[in-house]
GROMACS .gro file of C-alpha atoms in nm:
model
  110
    1UNK     CA    1   1.458  -2.852  -0.012
    2UNK     CA    2   1.109  -2.848  -0.052
    3UNK     CA    3   0.945  -2.515  -0.178
    4UNK     CA    4   0.729  -2.396   0.124
    5UNK     CA    5   0.398  -2.329  -0.007
    6UNK     CA    6   0.294  -1.933  -0.038
    7UNK     CA    7  -0.033  -2.012   0.144
    8UNK     CA    8  -0.061  -2.261   0.397
    9UNK     CA    9  -0.427  -2.470   0.372
   10UNK     CA   10  -0.598  -2.295   0.668
   11UNK     CA   11  -0.538  -1.956   0.469
   12UNK     CA   12  -0.693  -2.104   0.141
   13UNK     CA   13  -1.003  -2.218   0.277
   14UNK     CA   14  -1.039  -1.882   0.507
   15UNK     CA   15  -1.022  -1.725   0.156
   16UNK     CA   16  -1.230  -1.935  -0.034
   17UNK     CA   17  -1.534  -1.939   0.270
   18UNK     CA   18  -1.515  -1.540   0.258
   19UNK     CA   19  -1.556  -1.570  -0.127
   20UNK     CA   20  -1.844  -1.791  -0.139
   21UNK     CA   21  -1.969  -1.555   0.149
   22UNK     CA   22  -1.982  -1.270  -0.070
   23UNK     CA   23  -2.090  -1.417  -0.353
   24UNK     CA   24  -2.461  -1.394  -0.299
   25UNK     CA   25  -2.431  -0.972  -0.173
   26UNK     CA   26  -2.657  -0.734  -0.389
   27UNK     CA   27  -2.498  -0.374  -0.538
   28UNK     CA   28  -2.596  -0.178  -0.203
   29UNK     CA   29  -2.388  -0.397  -0.011
   30UNK     CA   30  -2.087  -0.366  -0.270
   31UNK     CA   31  -2.151   0.034  -0.259
   32UNK     CA   32  -2.068   0.052   0.087
   33UNK     CA   33  -1.736  -0.139   0.092
   34UNK     CA   34  -1.452   0.058   0.034
   35UNK     CA   35  -1.119  -0.094  -0.083
   36UNK     CA   36  -0.765   0.038  -0.048
   37UNK     CA   37  -0.442   0.004  -0.117
   38UNK     CA   38  -0.086   0.200  -0.096
   39UNK     CA   39   0.254   0.157  -0.256
   40UNK     CA   40   0.582   0.320  -0.166
   41UNK     CA   41   0.829   0.480  -0.412
   42UNK     CA   42   1.189   0.525  -0.364
   43UNK     CA   43   1.353   0.750  -0.558
   44UNK     CA   44   1.706   0.687  -0.520
   45UNK     CA   45   1.720   0.273  -0.537
   46UNK     CA   46   1.584   0.059  -0.272
   47UNK     CA   47   1.583  -0.013   0.102
   48UNK     CA   48   1.777  -0.309   0.023
   49UNK     CA   49   2.156  -0.364   0.031
   50UNK     CA   50   2.322  -0.014  -0.188
   51UNK     CA   51   2.676  -0.038  -0.339
   52UNK     CA   52   2.832   0.298  -0.441
   53UNK     CA   53   3.118   0.300  -0.637
   54UNK     CA   54   3.365   0.570  -0.522
   55UNK     CA   55   3.688   0.714  -0.662
   56UNK     CA   56   4.013   0.660  -0.408
   57UNK     CA   57   3.934   0.964  -0.186
   58UNK     CA   58   3.578   1.031  -0.237
   59UNK     CA   59   3.338   1.138   0.003
   60UNK     CA   60   3.028   0.978   0.029
   61UNK     CA   61   2.740   1.131  -0.120
   62UNK     CA   62   2.380   1.143  -0.003
   63UNK     CA   63   2.222   1.070  -0.364
   64UNK     CA   64   2.229   0.698  -0.263
   65UNK     CA   65   1.962   0.687  -0.081
   66UNK     CA   66   1.654   0.818   0.039
   67UNK     CA   67   1.399   1.039  -0.144
   68UNK     CA   68   1.047   0.826  -0.113
   69UNK     CA   69   0.684   0.886  -0.173
   70UNK     CA   70   0.393   0.696  -0.030
   71UNK     CA   71   0.045   0.685  -0.246
   72UNK     CA   72  -0.268   0.590  -0.104
   73UNK     CA   73  -0.607   0.522  -0.274
   74UNK     CA   74  -0.938   0.399  -0.252
   75UNK     CA   75  -1.224   0.315  -0.448
   76UNK     CA   76  -1.603   0.103  -0.377
   77UNK     CA   77  -1.852   0.009  -0.647
   78UNK     CA   78  -2.009   0.328  -0.595
   79UNK     CA   79  -1.684   0.570  -0.625
   80UNK     CA   80  -1.317   0.633  -0.612
   81UNK     CA   81  -1.102   0.858  -0.402
   82UNK     CA   82  -0.825   1.062  -0.469
   83UNK     CA   83  -0.460   0.945  -0.471
   84UNK     CA   84  -0.329   1.074  -0.196
   85UNK     CA   85   0.053   1.144  -0.149
   86UNK     CA   86   0.215   1.096   0.154
   87UNK     CA   87   0.595   1.204   0.171
   88UNK     CA   88   0.846   1.014   0.366
   89UNK     CA   89   0.731   0.765   0.556
   90UNK     CA   90   0.476   0.771   0.823
   91UNK     CA   91   0.214   0.540   0.871
   92UNK     CA   92  -0.190   0.602   0.741
   93UNK     CA   93  -0.308   0.612   1.063
   94UNK     CA   94  -0.099   0.993   1.116
   95UNK     CA   95  -0.284   1.115   0.831
   96UNK     CA   96  -0.097   1.275   0.469
   97UNK     CA   97   0.069   1.572   0.399
   98UNK     CA   98  -0.190   1.803   0.586
   99UNK     CA   99  -0.224   1.601   0.902
  100UNK     CA  100  -0.542   1.412   0.860
  101UNK     CA  101  -0.620   1.112   0.962
  102UNK     CA  102  -0.627   0.810   0.742
  103UNK     CA  103  -0.988   0.796   0.859
  104UNK     CA  104  -1.051   1.149   0.732
  105UNK     CA  105  -0.925   1.052   0.404
  106UNK     CA  106  -1.111   0.799   0.363
  107UNK     CA  107  -1.444   1.016   0.441
  108UNK     CA  108  -1.372   1.271   0.167
  109UNK     CA  109  -1.316   0.983  -0.109
  110UNK     CA  110  -1.652   0.919  -0.183
   0.00000   0.00000   0.00000
């Protein structure tokens, strides 16, 4: 069975064109670009298949799942923002623990 390429040719061309377009931008341009990323950390295992070993008659224990946090951060050429720890699984548009919107968190970042 043939392997499927991770990036299709059309996506590769678009990425190359994007990079070429941005190559000549000055520092002022990059000071106004904000890069962000997030990662989810599971404290008790993965979101995938869970295997639990129990003795005969032993009941299910809740420590086999749950306990996760989303960590979000951003940076630009001019500055970087504080990491935001968002408990549970919430979409960034709903904001962090304080109920702020993602846009508010970005505005505070730099």
